[in-house]
Structures are given as C-alpha cells and as structure tokens.
CSV table of C-alpha atoms in Angstrom, one decimal:
chain,number,residue,atom,x,y,z
A,1,MET,CA,-8.1,2.5,7.3
A,2,PRO,CA,-2.5,6.2,9.7
A,3,ARG,CA,4.7,11.3,11.2
A,4,TYR,CA,5.1,11.8,7.5
A,5,GLY,CA,7.1,10.4,4.7
A,6,ARG,CA,8.0,9.1,1.4
A,7,ILE,CA,5.7,6.4,1.9
A,8,GLY,CA,2.2,6.4,1.5
A,9,ALA,CA,0.9,3.1,1.3
A,10,ALA,CA,-2.4,2.6,2.2
A,11,LEU,CA,-4.5,1.7,2.6
A,12,ALA,CA,-5.5,1.5,3.5
A,13,ALA,CA,-6.7,0.8,4.1
A,14,THR,CA,-4.5,1.1,4.6
A,15,ALA,CA,-4.8,0.6,4.4
A,16,LEU,CA,-5.8,1.1,5.5
A,17,LEU,CA,-7.2,0.8,6.0
A,18,ALA,CA,-8.2,0.4,5.1
A,19,GLY,CA,-10.9,-2.4,4.9
A,20,LEU,CA,-12.9,-2.9,6.6
A,21,ILE,CA,-15.8,-3.5,8.6
A,22,GLY,CA,-17.7,-3.9,11.6
A,23,ALA,CA,-15.9,-1.9,14.1
A,24,ALA,CA,-16.1,-4.0,17.1
A,25,PRO,CA,-14.3,-5.7,19.8
A,26,ALA,CA,-12.9,-9.0,19.9
A,27,ALA,CA,-15.1,-9.9,22.8
A,28,ALA,CA,-18.8,-10.4,22.8
A,29,SER,CA,-20.2,-12.5,25.5
A,30,PRO,CA,-20.7,-16.2,24.6
A,31,SER,CA,-24.5,-15.9,24.9
A,32,SER,CA,-24.8,-12.9,22.6
A,33,SER,CA,-22.4,-14.5,20.1
A,34,LEU,CA,-24.5,-17.7,19.9
A,35,ALA,CA,-27.8,-15.7,19.5
A,36,SER,CA,-26.5,-13.2,16.9
A,37,PRO,CA,-24.9,-13.0,13.5
A,38,VAL,CA,-21.2,-11.8,13.4
A,39,LEU,CA,-22.2,-8.2,12.6
A,40,THR,CA,-25.1,-6.4,14.3
A,41,TYR,CA,-26.1,-2.8,14.4
A,42,GLY,CA,-27.2,-0.6,17.3
A,43,SER,CA,-25.7,-2.8,20.0
A,44,VAL,CA,-23.8,-6.0,20.7
A,45,GLY,CA,-26.3,-8.8,19.9
A,46,GLY,CA,-28.6,-6.3,18.2
A,47,SER,CA,-30.2,-6.4,14.8
A,48,ALA,CA,-28.4,-8.2,12.0
A,49,VAL,CA,-26.5,-6.2,9.5
A,50,THR,CA,-28.1,-7.1,6.1
A,51,VAL,CA,-26.1,-8.6,3.3
A,52,GLY,CA,-25.7,-5.8,0.7
A,53,ASP,CA,-25.5,-3.0,3.4
A,54,VAL,CA,-22.7,-0.5,3.1
A,55,VAL,CA,-20.4,0.0,6.1
A,56,LYS,CA,-18.4,3.3,6.3
A,57,ALA,CA,-16.0,5.0,8.7
A,58,SER,CA,-13.6,7.9,8.9
A,59,LEU,CA,-10.6,8.4,11.2
A,60,ALA,CA,-11.4,8.5,14.9
A,61,SER,CA,-11.6,12.1,16.0
A,62,GLY,CA,-8.2,13.7,16.8
A,63,THR,CA,-6.2,10.9,15.0
A,64,SER,CA,-4.2,10.7,11.8
A,65,ALA,CA,-3.3,7.9,9.4
A,66,THR,CA,0.4,7.5,9.2
A,67,PHE,CA,2.9,5.8,6.9
A,68,TYR,CA,6.3,5.8,8.7
A,69,SER,CA,9.7,4.5,7.7
A,70,SER,CA,10.0,2.5,11.0
A,71,THR,CA,7.7,1.1,13.7
A,72,THR,CA,8.9,3.6,16.3
A,73,GLY,CA,9.9,6.6,14.2
A,74,THR,CA,7.9,9.7,13.1
A,75,THR,CA,9.4,10.2,9.6
A,76,GLY,CA,7.0,9.6,6.7
A,77,VAL,CA,3.6,10.7,5.5
A,78,LYS,CA,0.8,11.7,7.8
A,79,CYS,CA,-2.8,12.2,6.6
A,80,ALA,CA,-5.4,14.1,8.7
A,81,ALA,CA,-8.3,12.6,6.9
A,82,SER,CA,-9.1,9.0,5.7
A,83,THR,CA,-12.3,7.1,5.0
A,84,PHE,CA,-13.3,3.6,3.8
A,85,SER,CA,-16.5,2.1,2.4
A,86,ALA,CA,-17.2,-1.7,2.3
A,87,LYS,CA,-20.2,-3.8,1.1
A,88,VAL,CA,-21.3,-6.7,3.3
A,89,LEU,CA,-21.2,-10.0,1.4
A,90,THR,CA,-22.0,-12.5,4.1
A,91,ASN,CA,-23.0,-12.3,7.7
A,92,PRO,CA,-23.3,-15.8,9.3
A,93,ALA,CA,-24.2,-16.8,12.8
A,94,ALA,CA,-21.6,-16.1,15.5
A,95,PRO,CA,-19.1,-17.3,16.3
A,96,GLY,CA,-18.0,-17.1,12.7
A,97,THR,CA,-16.5,-14.9,10.0
A,98,ALA,CA,-18.4,-12.2,8.0
A,99,THR,CA,-17.1,-11.1,4.6
A,100,GLU,CA,-17.1,-7.8,2.9
A,101,SER,CA,-15.8,-6.1,-0.2
A,102,LEU,CA,-13.7,-2.9,0.4
A,103,THR,CA,-14.8,-0.7,-2.4
A,104,ALA,CA,-13.3,2.6,-1.5
A,105,GLN,CA,-10.6,4.1,0.7
A,106,THR,CA,-9.2,7.6,0.6
A,107,PHE,CA,-6.4,9.6,2.2
A,108,THR,CA,-6.4,13.4,2.1
A,109,SER,CA,-4.9,16.4,3.9
A,110,CYS,CA,-1.5,14.6,3.9
A,111,THR,CA,1.9,16.1,4.8
A,112,SER,CA,5.4,14.8,4.6
A,113,ASN,CA,8.5,15.4,6.7
A,114,VAL,CA,10.8,13.3,4.5
A,115,PHE,CA,14.1,15.0,3.7
A,116,GLY,CA,13.9,16.6,0.3
A,117,THR,CA,10.2,16.8,0.1
A,118,ILE,CA,8.0,19.9,0.4
A,119,GLY,CA,4.5,18.3,0.5
A,120,VAL,CA,2.2,15.5,-0.6
A,121,GLN,CA,0.4,15.7,-3.9
A,122,SER,CA,-1.7,12.6,-3.4
A,123,VAL,CA,-2.1,9.2,-1.8
A,124,THR,CA,-4.2,6.8,-3.9
A,125,VAL,CA,-5.4,3.3,-3.1
A,126,ASN,CA,-5.2,1.2,-6.3
A,127,ASN,CA,-6.7,-2.2,-7.5
A,128,LEU,CA,-9.9,-1.9,-5.5
A,129,PRO,CA,-12.1,-3.7,-4.5
A,130,TYR,CA,-10.3,-5.8,-1.8
A,131,ALA,CA,-11.6,-8.9,-0.1
A,132,THR,CA,-12.3,-8.2,3.6
A,133,SER,CA,-13.2,-10.4,6.5
A,134,VAL,CA,-14.1,-9.9,10.2
A,135,THR,CA,-14.2,-12.7,12.8
A,136,SER,CA,-16.1,-13.0,16.0
A,137,ALA,CA,-12.8,-12.5,17.7
A,138,GLY,CA,-12.5,-9.0,16.2
A,139,VAL,CA,-9.8,-9.8,13.6
A,140,VAL,CA,-10.2,-7.7,10.5
A,141,THR,CA,-8.3,-8.9,7.4
A,142,ILE,CA,-8.0,-7.1,4.0
A,143,SER,CA,-6.4,-9.2,1.2
A,144,GLY,CA,-5.7,-8.9,-2.5
A,145,SER,CA,-3.3,-7.1,-4.7
A,146,ILE,CA,-3.1,-4.2,-2.3
A,147,GLN,CA,-1.3,-1.2,-3.8
A,148,SER,CA,-1.0,2.5,-2.9
A,149,THR,CA,0.6,5.2,-5.0
A,150,VAL,CA,2.0,8.2,-3.2
A,151,VAL,CA,3.1,11.3,-5.1
A,152,LEU,CA,5.5,13.5,-3.1
A,153,ASN,CA,6.4,17.1,-4.1
A,154,THR,CA,10.1,17.8,-4.1
A,155,LEU,CA,12.3,20.7,-5.0
A,156,LEU,CA,13.0,19.0,-8.3
A,157,GLY,CA,9.4,18.1,-9.0
A,158,PRO,CA,6.9,15.3,-8.2
A,159,THR,CA,8.2,11.9,-7.1
A,160,THR,CA,6.0,8.8,-7.3
A,161,CYS,CA,6.3,6.0,-4.8
A,162,VAL,CA,4.4,2.7,-5.2
A,163,TYR,CA,3.8,0.3,-2.3
A,164,ARG,CA,2.3,-3.1,-2.2
A,165,THR,CA,1.3,-5.9,0.1
A,166,THR,CA,-1.1,-8.9,0.0
A,167,SER,CA,-2.8,-8.4,3.3
A,168,LEU,CA,-3.5,-6.0,6.1
A,169,THR,CA,-4.7,-7.0,9.6
A,170,GLY,CA,-6.6,-4.9,12.0
A,171,ALA,CA,-8.5,-5.2,15.3
A,172,ALA,CA,-12.2,-4.4,15.8
A,173,VAL,CA,-13.2,-3.2,19.3
A,174,ASN,CA,-16.8,-2.7,20.4
A,175,SER,CA,-16.0,-0.5,23.4
A,176,THR,CA,-14.7,2.2,21.0
A,177,ASN,CA,-16.7,1.1,18.0
A,178,SER,CA,-13.4,1.2,16.1
A,179,ILE,CA,-11.1,-0.7,13.7
A,180,THR,CA,-7.4,-0.1,14.3
A,181,PHE,CA,-4.4,-1.0,12.1
A,182,THR,CA,-1.0,-0.8,13.7
A,183,ASN,CA,2.4,-0.9,11.8
A,184,GLN,CA,1.0,-2.8,8.9
A,185,VAL,CA,3.9,-3.4,6.4
A,186,LEU,CA,3.8,-2.3,2.8
A,187,THR,CA,6.9,-2.7,0.6
A,188,LYS,CA,8.1,-0.3,-2.1
A,189,SER,CA,7.7,-1.8,-5.6
A,190,SER,CA,8.9,1.3,-7.5
A,191,GLY,CA,10.2,4.8,-6.8
A,192,PRO,CA,13.5,6.6,-6.2
A,193,SER,CA,15.5,6.7,-3.0
A,194,THR,CA,13.3,9.4,-1.6
A,195,CYS,CA,10.6,6.7,-1.2
A,196,PHE,CA,11.0,4.5,1.9
A,197,THR,CA,11.9,0.8,1.3
A,198,THR,CA,9.2,-0.2,3.8
A,199,ALA,CA,6.1,1.8,4.9
A,200,TYR,CA,4.4,1.0,8.2
A,201,PHE,CA,0.7,1.9,8.1
A,202,SER,CA,-1.2,2.8,11.2
A,203,ALA,CA,-4.8,4.2,11.6
A,204,ARG,CA,-7.9,4.0,13.8
A,205,TYR,CA,-11.3,4.3,12.2
A,206,ALA,CA,-14.3,5.1,14.4
A,207,PRO,CA,-17.2,5.0,14.6
A,208,VAL,CA,-18.0,2.2,12.0
A,209,LEU,CA,-21.5,2.8,10.7
A,210,ASP,CA,-24.1,0.9,8.7
A,211,THR,CA,-25.0,3.7,6.3
A,212,SER,CA,-27.7,1.6,4.6
A,213,LYS,CA,-29.9,1.8,7.8
A,214,THR,CA,-31.9,4.8,8.9
A,215,GLY,CA,-29.8,7.0,11.1
A,216,SER,CA,-26.6,5.1,10.2
A,217,PRO,CA,-26.3,3.1,13.4
A,218,ALA,CA,-23.0,1.8,14.8
A,219,VAL,CA,-21.8,-1.7,13.8
A,220,TYR,CA,-20.7,-4.3,16.4
A,221,VAL,CA,-18.9,-7.6,16.2
A,222,ASN,CA,-20.4,-10.7,18.0
C-alpha cells in the first residue's frame, strides 16, 4: 500500500502498496490450509472469498505511507492516507497462490521535508492495473510496469519526479489482518536533482476487507 521527500513512488502500492490482497499471516495451521482456499473471510479457514470479489484496505490506524531516500533515514515524502482496491481473479485450495488485479491505489494528505520543497502537490500511481498474488505463506507480490508520479511544490514552482519498478513484495499477517511493505525500492526514471535517485516505500494496510460481502468482513490467508 508508506519521513517525507522528493520521492513518491508508490505504490503503491506502493506501492504500495500497494497491491494487494488478503491481509493475512504467513501462518495458518496445516489442517485449516488443507481444508480451505487460500483466501477466506471472517476467520482463518472460514468461508471462501469469491472470484470477482473486491478487496480493499486503508492504512492501519496511526500509520503513514513513506517514501524515503534511504532505508534508515526520515527524509522524503510522507502520506497520512492511502488506500488500495483489488479484484480477486483466482482463489485455489491451500496451500497455493491466489491472484488478484490491483485496480486502484491512492496516496493523499502528503507532506515533504526535502530541502527546497514546500509541499506535495500529488502522488499518483500510473499504469494500473497491476498483477497481484498472495501465497499461503503470506507473501504478497505486485508486478508489472509499476510507476508513480510525484509532484513536489518548490519555491521555483512544481517539480515532477517519476519512479518505476517491476515488483513490490509485502507480507500478509492474519494476527493483525494487515499487509505490510517495508523499504520497497523504486528508482527515479525522470526528474531533477530535487528528486531522490532511489525511493524506499513502506506502508501497512489494515484491516483488509472483502467489500463484496455483506458487512465487509476481514480477509485471511490460509
């Protein structure tokens, strides 16, 4: 689905980021895995998430999505709000790999502490949809021509930074019903020196919900 910057790569999705999908842990019990599809709703080993269902999530309460210039620094772009939406394409028996299509990912309420910038005009995830998969081990992968465009406000006017990658990897954890991306690398493809050469994307999305079902129950990985 991330402290600020000249980065902004998402996404996504981020990427951010992204991505994504059945927020769940990498550890369902062997018995429940054998008896259930990879994605269930309501509980581990619960009812099967139906092909065609839409899975959505926002940032976990109290967290931000970040695009930093290093894995340990705090310089870059920080977004207080981010969401993703994905359509389930396949949901085979566990253990296995479910697939989804990441159709939307947004980053809003963003700020920048990069030298020479005075704010963030926008962070946009381009080239959607992205192919997404989630394994019974809780590994979430987003792949494709992943691109994020970040427009930073500077004293001299807006500056556009474009970042790209071919994949983002996250972890689904059932105990927190979350998907977490940590220091996922996006590389600058265009933009002036104000834009970081490399953007490290981090974010935690929770809870992950099946919005196609009544009451939007939580999604789990088996």
